[in-house]
CSV table of C-alpha atoms in Angstrom, one decimal:
chain,number,residue,atom,x,y,z
A,1209,MET,CA,27.1,12.7,-1.6
A,1210,ASP,CA,27.2,10.7,-4.9
A,1211,ARG,CA,23.9,10.2,-6.6
A,1212,ALA,CA,22.3,6.7,-6.3
A,1213,LEU,CA,22.8,5.1,-9.7
A,1214,PRO,CA,21.5,2.1,-11.4
A,1215,GLN,CA,23.5,-1.1,-11.8
A,1216,PRO,CA,22.6,-2.6,-15.2
A,1217,THR,CA,21.9,-6.3,-15.6
A,1218,PRO,CA,22.3,-8.3,-18.8
A,1219,GLU,CA,18.7,-7.8,-19.5
A,1220,THR,CA,18.9,-4.0,-19.2
A,1221,GLN,CA,22.4,-3.2,-20.5
A,1222,HIS,CA,21.1,-2.1,-23.9
A,1223,PHE,CA,19.0,0.6,-22.3
A,1224,TRP,CA,21.8,2.1,-20.2
A,1225,ASP,CA,24.2,1.8,-23.2
A,1226,GLY,CA,21.7,3.8,-25.2
A,1227,CYS,CA,21.5,6.5,-22.6
A,1228,LYS,CA,25.3,7.0,-22.9
A,1229,VAL,CA,25.0,7.7,-26.6
A,1230,GLY,CA,21.9,9.9,-26.3
A,1231,GLU,CA,19.4,7.3,-27.3
A,1232,LEU,CA,16.2,6.3,-25.4
A,1233,ARG,CA,15.9,2.7,-26.3
A,1234,LEU,CA,12.7,0.8,-26.0
A,1235,GLN,CA,11.8,-2.8,-26.9
A,1236,LYS,CA,9.0,-4.0,-29.2
A,1237,CYS,CA,7.6,-7.4,-29.8
A,1238,THR,CA,8.0,-8.5,-33.4
A,1239,ALA,CA,4.9,-10.7,-33.0
A,1240,CYS,CA,2.3,-8.4,-31.5
A,1241,ARG,CA,4.1,-5.1,-32.1
A,1242,GLU,CA,3.6,-4.0,-28.5
A,1243,SER,CA,6.2,-1.6,-27.1
A,1244,TYR,CA,7.1,-2.1,-23.5
A,1245,PHE,CA,9.3,-0.9,-20.6
A,1246,PRO,CA,11.2,-1.7,-18.3
A,1247,PRO,CA,13.5,-3.9,-20.4
A,1248,ARG,CA,13.2,-7.7,-20.5
A,1249,PRO,CA,14.0,-10.3,-23.1
A,1250,PHE,CA,10.4,-11.2,-23.8
A,1251,CYS,CA,7.1,-9.5,-24.5
A,1252,PRO,CA,5.0,-8.9,-21.4
A,1253,ALA,CA,1.8,-8.8,-23.5
A,1254,CYS,CA,2.1,-12.0,-25.4
A,1255,GLY,CA,5.1,-13.9,-24.0
A,1256,SER,CA,7.1,-14.0,-27.3
A,1257,ARG,CA,10.9,-14.0,-27.0
A,1258,SER,CA,11.1,-12.5,-30.4
A,1259,VAL,CA,11.7,-8.8,-29.5
A,1260,GLU,CA,13.7,-6.0,-31.0
A,1261,ILE,CA,15.4,-2.9,-29.5
A,1262,TYR,CA,14.7,0.4,-31.2
A,1263,LYS,CA,15.4,4.1,-30.6
A,1264,ALA,CA,12.3,5.9,-29.2
A,1265,SER,CA,11.4,9.4,-30.3
A,1266,GLY,CA,12.1,10.8,-26.8
A,1267,LYS,CA,8.8,12.6,-26.9
A,1268,ALA,CA,6.4,12.3,-24.0
A,1269,ILE,CA,3.8,14.0,-21.9
A,1270,LEU,CA,4.0,14.7,-18.2
A,1271,TYR,CA,1.7,12.0,-16.8
A,1272,SER,CA,1.9,12.4,-13.0
A,1273,TYR,CA,4.4,13.7,-10.4
A,1274,VAL,CA,5.2,14.8,-6.9
A,1275,ILE,CA,7.6,17.6,-5.8
A,1276,ASN,CA,9.7,16.2,-3.0
A,1277,HIS,CA,10.3,18.8,-0.4
A,1278,ARG,CA,12.5,16.5,1.7
A,1279,PRO,CA,15.1,15.4,-0.9
A,1280,ARG,CA,17.3,12.4,-0.4
A,1281,PRO,CA,20.8,13.5,0.6
A,1282,ASP,CA,22.2,12.6,-2.8
A,1283,MET,CA,19.6,14.7,-4.5
A,1284,GLY,CA,20.6,18.1,-3.1
A,1285,THR,CA,18.5,20.3,-0.9
A,1286,ALA,CA,16.0,22.0,-3.2
A,1287,PRO,CA,12.5,20.6,-3.7
A,1288,HIS,CA,12.5,18.6,-7.0
A,1289,SER,CA,10.1,16.7,-9.1
A,1290,ILE,CA,9.8,12.9,-9.3
A,1291,ALA,CA,7.6,12.3,-12.3
A,1292,VAL,CA,6.2,9.7,-14.6
A,1293,VAL,CA,6.0,10.5,-18.3
A,1294,GLN,CA,4.0,8.7,-20.9
A,1295,LEU,CA,6.2,8.1,-23.9
A,1296,GLU,CA,4.8,8.7,-27.4
A,1297,GLU,CA,5.3,5.0,-28.0
A,1298,GLY,CA,3.0,4.1,-25.1
A,1299,PRO,CA,5.1,2.9,-22.1
A,1300,ARG,CA,5.4,5.1,-19.0
A,1301,MET,CA,8.6,5.6,-17.1
A,1302,MET,CA,9.8,7.4,-14.0
A,1303,THR,CA,12.1,10.4,-14.4
A,1304,ASN,CA,12.8,13.9,-13.2
A,1305,ILE,CA,11.5,16.9,-15.1
A,1306,VAL,CA,14.4,19.4,-15.6
A,1307,GLY,CA,14.9,22.7,-17.2
A,1308,CYS,CA,11.9,24.4,-15.6
A,1309,PRO,CA,10.9,25.7,-12.1
A,1310,GLN,CA,10.0,22.8,-9.8
A,1311,THR,CA,6.6,24.2,-9.0
A,1312,PRO,CA,3.0,23.1,-9.6
A,1313,GLU,CA,2.6,26.1,-11.9
A,1314,ALA,CA,5.4,25.1,-14.2
A,1315,LEU,CA,4.6,21.4,-14.0
A,1316,GLN,CA,1.3,21.0,-15.7
A,1317,LEU,CA,-0.1,17.5,-16.4
A,1318,ASP,CA,-0.2,16.5,-20.1
A,1319,MET,CA,2.4,19.2,-21.1
A,1320,PRO,CA,4.8,17.9,-23.8
A,1321,VAL,CA,8.3,17.0,-22.7
A,1322,GLU,CA,11.3,15.6,-24.4
A,1323,VAL,CA,14.2,13.4,-23.2
A,1324,THR,CA,17.6,14.8,-22.3
A,1325,PHE,CA,20.5,12.9,-20.8
A,1326,GLU,CA,22.9,13.8,-18.0
A,1327,THR,CA,26.0,11.8,-17.3
A,1328,PHE,CA,27.1,10.7,-13.8
A,1329,GLY,CA,30.4,8.8,-14.2
A,1330,ALA,CA,29.7,5.5,-16.0
A,1331,ILE,CA,25.9,6.1,-16.2
A,1332,ALA,CA,23.7,8.6,-18.1
A,1333,LEU,CA,20.2,9.1,-16.7
A,1334,PRO,CA,17.3,10.0,-19.0
A,1335,PHE,CA,15.6,13.2,-17.8
A,1336,PHE,CA,12.8,15.0,-19.5
A,1337,LYS,CA,12.4,18.8,-20.1
A,1338,PRO,CA,9.6,20.9,-21.4
A,1339,ALA,CA,9.4,20.4,-25.2
A,1340,GLY,CA,11.3,23.0,-27.1
A,1341,ALA,CA,12.9,24.5,-24.0
B,138,MET,CA,-13.1,-21.3,1.0
B,139,LYS,CA,-16.5,-22.1,2.4
B,140,PRO,CA,-17.9,-19.0,4.0
B,141,GLY,CA,-18.0,-19.2,7.8
B,142,SER,CA,-15.8,-22.4,8.0
B,143,ILE,CA,-13.0,-20.6,9.8
B,144,ALA,CA,-13.1,-18.2,12.8
B,145,VAL,CA,-10.8,-15.8,14.6
B,146,ILE,CA,-10.7,-16.9,18.3
B,147,GLY,CA,-7.9,-14.8,19.6
B,148,ALA,CA,-6.9,-11.2,18.7
B,149,ALA,CA,-4.8,-8.6,20.3
B,150,GLU,CA,-2.4,-5.8,19.7
B,151,THR,CA,0.8,-5.1,21.7
B,152,THR,CA,0.2,-3.9,25.2
B,153,ARG,CA,1.5,-0.5,24.2
B,154,LEU,CA,1.3,1.4,20.9
B,155,GLY,CA,3.2,4.4,19.8
B,156,LYS,CA,6.7,5.0,21.0
B,157,ILE,CA,8.2,1.8,22.4
B,158,PRO,CA,12.0,2.2,22.4
B,159,ASP,CA,12.5,-0.6,25.0
B,160,MET,CA,11.2,-3.4,22.6
B,161,SER,CA,12.8,-4.8,19.4
B,162,VAL,CA,10.8,-6.0,16.4
B,163,ILE,CA,10.8,-9.6,17.5
B,164,GLY,CA,9.8,-8.5,21.0
B,165,LEU,CA,6.8,-6.7,19.6
B,166,HIS,CA,5.8,-9.8,17.6
B,167,ALA,CA,6.0,-11.9,20.8
B,168,ASP,CA,4.1,-9.4,23.0
B,169,ALA,CA,1.2,-9.3,20.6
B,170,ALA,CA,1.3,-13.1,20.2
B,171,LEU,CA,1.2,-13.7,24.0
B,172,ASN,CA,-1.7,-11.2,24.3
B,173,ALA,CA,-3.6,-13.0,21.6
B,174,LEU,CA,-2.9,-16.4,23.2
B,175,ALA,CA,-4.2,-15.1,26.5
B,176,ASP,CA,-7.2,-13.7,24.8
B,177,CYS,CA,-8.3,-17.2,23.8
B,178,GLY,CA,-6.8,-19.1,26.7
B,179,LEU,CA,-4.2,-21.0,24.7
B,180,THR,CA,-0.4,-21.4,25.0
B,181,ALA,CA,2.2,-21.7,22.3
B,182,LYS,CA,2.1,-25.5,22.6
B,183,ASP,CA,-1.5,-25.4,21.2
B,184,ILE,CA,-0.4,-23.6,18.0
B,185,ASP,CA,0.5,-25.7,15.0
B,186,GLY,CA,0.5,-23.1,12.2
B,187,VAL,CA,2.5,-19.8,12.0
B,188,ALA,CA,2.3,-17.0,9.6
B,189,THR,CA,4.1,-13.7,9.7
B,190,ALA,CA,5.8,-10.9,7.6
B,191,GLY,CA,8.7,-8.7,8.4
B,192,GLU,CA,10.2,-11.5,10.5
B,193,SER,CA,10.6,-15.0,9.2
B,194,PRO,CA,8.0,-17.6,10.5
B,195,VAL,CA,11.0,-19.6,11.5
B,196,ALA,CA,12.2,-16.9,13.8
B,197,ILE,CA,8.8,-16.4,15.3
B,198,ALA,CA,8.1,-20.1,15.8
B,199,HIS,CA,11.4,-20.7,17.5
B,200,TYR,CA,11.2,-17.5,19.6
B,201,LEU,CA,7.8,-18.5,21.0
B,202,GLY,CA,8.5,-22.3,21.2
B,203,ILE,CA,6.1,-23.4,18.5
B,204,THR,CA,6.6,-26.6,16.5
B,205,PRO,CA,4.4,-25.9,13.4
B,206,THR,CA,3.1,-28.3,10.8
B,207,TRP,CA,2.4,-25.3,8.5
B,208,ALA,CA,4.3,-22.1,8.0
B,209,ASP,CA,3.6,-19.1,5.7
B,210,GLY,CA,6.1,-16.3,5.2
B,211,THR,CA,4.2,-14.4,2.5
B,212,ALA,CA,5.6,-10.9,2.7
B,213,VAL,CA,4.0,-8.5,0.2
B,214,GLY,CA,4.0,-5.4,2.4
B,215,GLY,CA,1.3,-4.1,4.7
B,216,CYS,CA,-1.5,-6.3,3.5
B,217,SER,CA,0.5,-9.5,4.1
B,218,PHE,CA,-1.6,-10.3,7.2
B,219,MET,CA,-4.8,-10.3,5.1
B,220,LEU,CA,-3.1,-12.9,2.8
B,221,HIS,CA,-2.0,-14.9,5.9
B,222,VAL,CA,-5.7,-15.0,7.0
B,223,ARG,CA,-6.7,-16.3,3.6
B,224,HIS,CA,-3.9,-18.8,3.4
B,225,ALA,CA,-4.5,-20.0,7.0
B,226,ALA,CA,-8.2,-20.5,6.3
B,227,ALA,CA,-7.2,-22.7,3.3
B,228,ALA,CA,-4.6,-24.6,5.3
B,229,ILE,CA,-7.0,-25.3,8.2
B,230,ASN,CA,-9.7,-26.5,5.8
B,231,GLU,CA,-7.2,-28.7,4.1
B,232,GLY,CA,-6.1,-30.3,7.4
B,233,LEU,CA,-2.6,-29.0,7.2
B,234,CYS,CA,-2.9,-27.6,10.7
B,235,LYS,CA,-5.6,-26.8,13.3
B,236,THR,CA,-4.7,-23.6,15.1
B,237,VAL,CA,-2.8,-20.7,13.3
B,238,LEU,CA,-1.0,-17.8,14.9
B,239,ILE,CA,-0.5,-14.8,12.7
B,240,THR,CA,1.9,-12.1,14.1
B,241,HIS,CA,3.0,-8.6,13.3
B,242,GLY,CA,5.5,-6.4,15.1
B,243,GLU,CA,7.4,-3.4,13.8
B,244,SER,CA,9.6,-0.8,15.4
B,245,GLY,CA,8.7,1.8,12.8
B,246,ARG,CA,9.5,4.8,14.9
B,247,SER,CA,12.2,3.6,17.3
B,248,ARG,CA,13.9,1.3,14.8
B,249,VAL,CA,15.0,-1.2,17.4
B,250,GLY,CA,16.2,-4.4,15.8
B,251,SER,CA,14.7,-3.5,12.4
B,252,GLY,CA,16.2,-3.6,8.9
B,253,GLY,CA,16.6,-0.8,6.4
B,254,PHE,CA,14.6,0.3,3.4
B,255,GLY,CA,17.2,-0.1,0.7
B,256,ARG,CA,16.7,-1.6,-2.7
B,257,ALA,CA,19.5,-3.3,-4.7
B,258,PRO,CA,20.7,-0.9,-7.4
B,259,SER,CA,20.5,-3.8,-9.9
B,260,SER,CA,16.8,-4.5,-9.1
B,261,LEU,CA,14.2,-3.0,-11.5
B,262,MET,CA,13.3,-0.4,-8.8
B,263,GLY,CA,17.0,0.3,-8.2
B,264,GLN,CA,17.5,0.9,-11.9
B,265,PHE,CA,14.3,2.6,-13.0
B,266,GLU,CA,12.9,4.4,-9.9
B,267,MET,CA,15.6,5.0,-7.3
B,268,PRO,CA,17.9,7.2,-9.5
B,269,TYR,CA,15.2,9.8,-9.6
B,270,GLY,CA,15.2,10.5,-5.9
B,271,VAL,CA,12.3,8.4,-4.5
B,272,THR,CA,12.9,8.0,-0.8
B,273,SER,CA,10.2,6.1,0.9
B,274,PRO,CA,6.4,5.8,0.7
B,275,PRO,CA,5.7,9.5,0.7
B,276,THR,CA,7.5,9.9,-2.6
B,277,MET,CA,6.4,6.6,-4.2
B,278,PHE,CA,2.8,5.8,-3.0
B,279,THR,CA,1.9,9.4,-4.0
B,280,ILE,CA,3.2,9.2,-7.6
B,281,PRO,CA,-0.1,8.4,-9.3
B,282,VAL,CA,-2.2,11.0,-7.4
B,283,MET,CA,-1.8,14.1,-9.5
B,284,ARG,CA,-3.2,12.1,-12.4
B,285,TYR,CA,-6.0,10.6,-10.3
B,286,LEU,CA,-7.1,14.1,-9.1
B,287,LYS,CA,-7.2,15.4,-12.6
B,288,THR,CA,-9.1,12.4,-14.0
B,289,ARG,CA,-11.6,12.3,-11.2
B,290,GLY,CA,-11.9,16.1,-10.8
B,291,TYR,CA,-10.9,15.8,-7.1
B,292,THR,CA,-9.0,18.5,-5.2
B,293,GLU,CA,-6.4,18.8,-2.5
B,294,ALA,CA,-9.2,19.7,-0.1
B,295,ASP,CA,-10.8,16.3,-0.9
B,296,LEU,CA,-7.6,14.6,0.2
B,297,ALA,CA,-7.6,16.7,3.3
B,298,MET,CA,-11.2,15.8,4.2
B,299,VAL,CA,-10.2,12.1,4.4
B,300,ALA,CA,-7.7,13.0,7.2
B,301,VAL,CA,-10.3,15.3,8.9
B,302,ILE,CA,-13.0,12.7,9.2
B,303,GLN,CA,-10.6,10.0,10.3
B,304,ARG,CA,-9.5,12.2,13.1
B,305,GLU,CA,-13.1,12.4,14.2
B,306,TRP,CA,-13.0,8.6,14.6
B,307,ALA,CA,-9.7,8.8,16.4
B,308,ALA,CA,-11.1,11.2,18.9
B,309,LYS,CA,-13.3,8.3,20.2
B,310,ASN,CA,-10.4,6.0,20.6
B,311,PRO,CA,-8.2,6.2,23.8
B,312,ARG,CA,-5.4,4.3,22.1
B,313,ALA,CA,-5.2,6.6,19.0
B,314,SER,CA,-1.9,8.5,18.7
B,315,PHE,CA,-3.6,11.7,17.4
B,316,ARG,CA,-7.0,12.7,18.9
B,317,ASP,CA,-7.4,16.5,18.6
B,318,PRO,CA,-9.9,17.7,16.0
B,319,ILE,CA,-8.4,19.1,12.7
B,320,THR,CA,-9.9,21.1,9.8
B,321,VAL,CA,-9.3,21.0,6.1
B,322,ASP,CA,-7.3,24.2,6.5
B,323,ASP,CA,-5.1,22.6,9.2
B,324,VAL,CA,-4.3,19.7,6.8
B,325,LEU,CA,-3.6,22.1,3.9
B,326,ASN,CA,-1.4,24.3,6.1
B,327,SER,CA,0.6,21.4,7.5
B,328,PRO,CA,4.2,21.1,6.3
B,329,MET,CA,4.6,20.1,2.6
B,330,ILE,CA,6.2,16.6,2.3
B,331,ALA,CA,5.9,15.9,-1.4
B,332,TRP,CA,3.4,18.0,-3.4
B,333,PRO,CA,0.5,17.6,-3.3
B,334,PHE,CA,0.9,15.7,0.0
B,335,ARG,CA,1.1,17.6,3.3
B,336,MET,CA,2.2,16.0,6.6
B,337,LEU,CA,-1.4,15.4,7.8
B,338,MET,CA,-2.2,13.5,4.6
B,339,CYS,CA,0.5,11.0,5.5
B,340,CYS,CA,0.4,8.2,8.0
B,341,LEU,CA,2.0,8.2,11.4
B,342,VAL,CA,5.2,6.4,12.1
B,343,THR,CA,4.9,4.4,15.3
B,344,ASP,CA,5.9,1.2,17.0
B,345,GLY,CA,3.6,-1.7,17.8
B,346,GLY,CA,2.3,-5.1,16.8
B,347,GLY,CA,-0.7,-7.4,16.6
B,348,ALA,CA,-1.6,-11.0,16.4
B,349,LEU,CA,-4.6,-13.2,15.4
B,350,ILE,CA,-5.4,-16.8,16.2
B,351,LEU,CA,-7.6,-18.8,13.8
B,352,THR,CA,-9.2,-22.2,13.9
B,353,SER,CA,-12.1,-24.1,12.4
B,354,ALA,CA,-15.6,-22.7,13.1
B,355,GLU,CA,-16.6,-26.0,14.8
B,356,ARG,CA,-13.8,-25.6,17.4
B,357,ALA,CA,-14.3,-21.9,17.7
B,358,LYS,CA,-17.3,-22.2,19.9
B,359,ASP,CA,-15.2,-23.8,22.7
B,360,PHE,CA,-13.2,-20.6,23.3
B,361,PRO,CA,-13.9,-17.7,25.7
B,362,GLN,CA,-14.3,-15.0,23.0
B,363,LYS,CA,-17.2,-14.6,20.6
B,364,PRO,CA,-16.1,-16.2,17.4
B,365,VAL,CA,-15.5,-13.9,14.4
B,366,TYR,CA,-16.1,-15.8,11.2
B,367,ILE,CA,-14.3,-15.4,7.9
B,368,LEU,CA,-16.9,-15.1,5.2
B,369,GLY,CA,-14.7,-14.3,2.2
B,370,THR,CA,-11.2,-13.5,1.2
B,371,GLY,CA,-9.3,-12.2,-1.8
B,372,GLU,CA,-5.8,-11.3,-2.8
B,373,SER,CA,-3.8,-10.1,-5.7
B,374,VAL,CA,-0.5,-8.5,-6.7
B,375,GLU,CA,0.3,-6.1,-9.5
B,376,THR,CA,3.8,-4.5,-9.8
B,377,PRO,CA,6.7,-3.7,-7.6
B,378,MET,CA,7.1,-0.4,-9.4
B,379,VAL,CA,4.4,2.2,-8.8
B,380,SER,CA,5.4,3.9,-12.1
B,381,GLN,CA,4.4,0.8,-13.9
B,382,MET,CA,0.9,0.3,-12.5
B,383,GLU,CA,-1.6,-0.3,-15.3
B,384,ASP,CA,-4.0,2.5,-14.4
B,385,PHE,CA,-3.0,5.4,-12.2
B,386,ASN,CA,-6.7,6.0,-11.4
B,387,SER,CA,-7.4,2.5,-10.1
B,388,SER,CA,-5.5,-0.3,-8.4
B,389,LYS,CA,-5.8,-3.6,-10.3
B,390,ALA,CA,-4.8,-5.5,-7.2
B,391,PHE,CA,-7.6,-3.8,-5.2
B,392,ARG,CA,-10.2,-4.7,-7.9
B,393,VAL,CA,-9.2,-8.3,-8.2
B,394,SER,CA,-8.8,-8.9,-4.4
B,395,GLY,CA,-12.1,-7.1,-3.5
B,396,LYS,CA,-14.2,-8.9,-6.2
B,397,LYS,CA,-12.9,-12.3,-5.1
B,398,ALA,CA,-13.7,-11.6,-1.5
B,399,PHE,CA,-17.2,-10.4,-2.2
B,400,GLU,CA,-17.9,-13.3,-4.5
B,401,GLU,CA,-16.6,-15.8,-2.0
B,402,ALA,CA,-18.7,-14.3,0.8
B,403,GLY,CA,-21.8,-14.1,-1.4
B,404,ILE,CA,-22.6,-10.6,-0.3
B,405,THR,CA,-22.9,-7.2,-1.9
B,406,GLN,CA,-21.6,-3.8,-0.9
B,407,ALA,CA,-25.0,-2.9,0.6
B,408,ASP,CA,-24.6,-5.8,3.1
B,409,VAL,CA,-21.4,-4.2,4.7
B,410,ASP,CA,-21.8,-2.6,8.1
B,411,HIS,CA,-18.2,-1.6,8.7
B,412,LEU,CA,-15.3,-1.0,6.5
B,413,MET,CA,-11.5,-0.7,6.9
B,414,ILE,CA,-9.4,0.5,4.0
B,415,TYR,CA,-5.7,0.6,4.7
B,416,ASP,CA,-4.9,4.4,4.7
B,417,ALA,CA,-1.1,4.9,4.5
B,418,PHE,CA,-2.0,8.1,2.7
B,419,ALA,CA,-5.2,10.1,2.3
B,420,HIS,CA,-5.8,9.0,-1.3
B,421,LEU,CA,-6.1,5.3,-0.4
B,422,PRO,CA,-9.7,5.4,1.0
B,423,LEU,CA,-10.7,7.2,-2.2
B,424,TYR,CA,-9.2,4.5,-4.4
B,425,GLY,CA,-10.5,1.8,-2.1
B,426,LEU,CA,-14.1,3.0,-2.1
B,427,GLU,CA,-14.1,3.1,-5.9
B,428,ASP,CA,-12.2,-0.1,-6.5
B,429,LEU,CA,-14.2,-2.1,-4.0
B,430,GLY,CA,-17.4,-0.9,-5.6
B,431,PHE,CA,-18.8,1.2,-2.8
B,432,CYS,CA,-18.7,4.3,-5.0
B,433,LYS,CA,-18.7,4.9,-8.7
B,434,PRO,CA,-15.4,6.4,-10.1
B,435,GLY,CA,-15.5,10.1,-9.3
B,436,GLU,CA,-18.0,9.8,-6.4
B,437,ALA,CA,-15.7,8.7,-3.5
B,438,ALA,CA,-14.6,12.2,-2.5
B,439,GLY,CA,-18.2,13.5,-2.4
B,440,PHE,CA,-19.2,10.4,-0.5
B,441,ILE,CA,-16.7,11.2,2.2
B,442,ARG,CA,-17.4,14.9,2.1
B,443,ASP,CA,-21.1,14.2,2.6
B,444,ARG,CA,-20.2,12.3,5.9
B,445,HIS,CA,-21.3,8.9,4.8
B,446,THR,CA,-18.1,7.4,6.3
B,447,ALA,CA,-18.0,9.7,9.3
B,448,PRO,CA,-19.4,8.9,12.8
B,449,GLY,CA,-23.1,8.5,12.3
B,450,GLY,CA,-22.8,7.8,8.6
B,451,LYS,CA,-24.1,4.8,6.7
B,452,LEU,CA,-20.7,3.3,6.0
B,453,PRO,CA,-18.4,3.7,9.0
B,454,LEU,CA,-14.8,3.7,7.6
B,455,ASN,CA,-11.5,3.4,9.5
B,456,THR,CA,-13.2,3.6,12.8
B,457,ASN,CA,-10.0,3.2,14.8
B,458,GLY,CA,-8.7,6.5,13.3
B,459,GLY,CA,-6.7,4.7,10.6
B,460,GLY,CA,-3.1,4.9,9.7
B,461,LEU,CA,-3.5,8.6,9.5
B,462,SER,CA,-4.4,9.0,13.2
B,463,TYR,CA,-4.5,5.7,15.1
B,464,MET,CA,-1.1,4.1,14.5
B,465,HIS,CA,1.0,3.0,11.6
B,466,SER,CA,4.1,0.9,12.2
B,467,GLY,CA,4.9,0.3,8.5
B,468,MET,CA,2.7,-2.7,7.8
B,469,TYR,CA,-0.6,-1.4,9.0
B,470,GLY,CA,-2.8,-4.3,7.7
B,471,MET,CA,-2.8,-6.0,11.1
B,472,TYR,CA,-4.4,-3.1,12.8
B,473,ALA,CA,-7.1,-2.9,10.2
B,474,LEU,CA,-7.9,-6.6,10.9
B,475,GLN,CA,-7.8,-6.0,14.7
B,476,GLU,CA,-10.4,-3.2,14.4
B,477,SER,CA,-12.6,-5.4,12.2
B,478,VAL,CA,-12.5,-8.2,14.8
B,479,ARG,CA,-13.2,-5.7,17.6
B,480,GLN,CA,-16.2,-4.4,15.7
B,481,MET,CA,-17.5,-7.9,15.1
B,482,ARG,CA,-17.0,-8.8,18.8
B,483,GLY,CA,-18.9,-5.6,19.7
B,484,ILE,CA,-16.1,-4.2,21.8
B,485,ALA,CA,-14.6,-1.4,19.6
B,486,PRO,CA,-14.0,2.0,21.3
B,487,ALA,CA,-16.2,3.5,18.5
B,488,GLN,CA,-18.5,0.6,18.2
B,489,VAL,CA,-20.9,0.5,15.2
B,490,PRO,CA,-24.2,-0.6,16.8
B,491,GLY,CA,-25.4,-3.9,15.5
B,492,ALA,CA,-22.6,-4.4,13.0
B,493,LYS,CA,-22.8,-7.9,11.5
B,494,ILE,CA,-20.4,-7.8,8.5
B,495,ALA,CA,-17.0,-6.1,8.4
B,496,VAL,CA,-14.6,-5.7,5.4
B,497,SER,CA,-10.9,-5.2,6.0
B,498,HIS,CA,-9.0,-4.2,2.8
B,499,GLY,CA,-5.3,-3.9,2.7
B,500,VAL,CA,-2.6,-2.6,0.4
B,501,GLY,CA,1.0,-3.8,0.2
B,502,GLY,CA,4.0,-1.9,-1.1
B,503,MET,CA,3.0,1.1,-3.3
B,504,PHE,CA,-0.2,-0.4,-4.9
B,505,ALA,CA,1.9,-3.5,-5.3
B,506,ALA,CA,-0.3,-6.0,-3.6
B,507,SER,CA,-3.7,-6.3,-2.0
B,508,GLY,CA,-5.6,-8.5,0.4
B,509,THR,CA,-9.3,-8.4,1.5
B,510,VAL,CA,-11.0,-10.2,4.4
B,511,ILE,CA,-14.7,-10.2,5.0
B,512,PHE,CA,-15.7,-11.0,8.6
B,513,GLY,CA,-19.0,-11.7,10.2
B,514,ASN,CA,-20.3,-12.5,13.7
B,515,GLU,CA,-22.9,-14.9,12.5
B,516,THR,CA,-22.4,-17.9,10.2
């Protein structure tokens, strides 16, 4: 079964284009300098439409997660993490933690992780793996 | 609203709860509505305001033969009915209608005549949450909890204890789905759903419905049931994406809604005799006790462990057994409201002796929305 994939909209296209070329793109307000996610063409902190797109460091910490023991049919059959990481730049995003056992022992809160991309047809999804792994 | 200006005069659940494969969603709405009308001696012709979620108020009004002058289709998940109570109170006070019917029906287990759980792949959830394998509430509502446990110093056993004590309440209720006693070990040894959540930390999936009928306090005295007055209400919404909630340790929607309701009612937490906190999962009563101000952050788990919310405790909580043991059709808020009304009428299976003020606090989506209703049996 094919994996459920995002369908980009005009407001999010830059993010998904970035993933395809290995860049995690965030947006930042040029007025108040707030970084934010998910993408939108204005700053959610101050309402300014003057925003810029930039390449994030890809560094984050594991903020919270579950290990789903009843995976969706398109996600395979083994238990897998569904996580939220806190990016170095501030925003949080949902992801999967890859490149390590999907166990509570291997998935410690606050451990450093870094972005890695996996391509599924026309879409590349941003995953995170333990830093340096 | 002016505290005590509006009252619940009719309240009922569907005739049956649990597994009802012979009734569709709209059939469950109607069964509950007819029971609530019978409860207060009215017919559909007497109703001039309709509010519902899950179905459209148009469908419900037409199905029941109601010609409303006011309709509310606010649908923000399981607490929608708390918001309907709030909106109905404002509408009646403003003279938009006189007698409001609020209905809920859901074929959560049998899925007769009910829709799916899909999200458009172009929605923000479809783009930024669905690709990572979230399925349904057990993998979404639970996302903040590992962070919450670490911040507060709570354990898996603390989550389990919530389910254990609610089962004690359920044992007193003949209509509860699960009534056999359980232990913390039983909960921790039940099948893993999504770490750290075991099956017994997750709500039931059942069929059922409920309905409420509201009118002005002046008119309420003319009906057969003891009026249950609305003393205060609150509502708020935060984010459709649980991954984007501002604080994983506290629900902003809970805090805003709760504060508003307590201010409106002019009461403090110490005045509350009976409490319902929508428990789709075992962590919700912990968040609720803290965010509504009943416990300081970090003290909710100990408060439950010390049996303050258990039978005989000073703050009876989820006395019908809750979504964890009583029933949970998908949008449980209606059942929390029904139990609050029963407690205020003095007819609950696990009646809290002498209870005068009851708080019903709901959640919608995955910490997406919240609604709070404070009831009293005196004005």
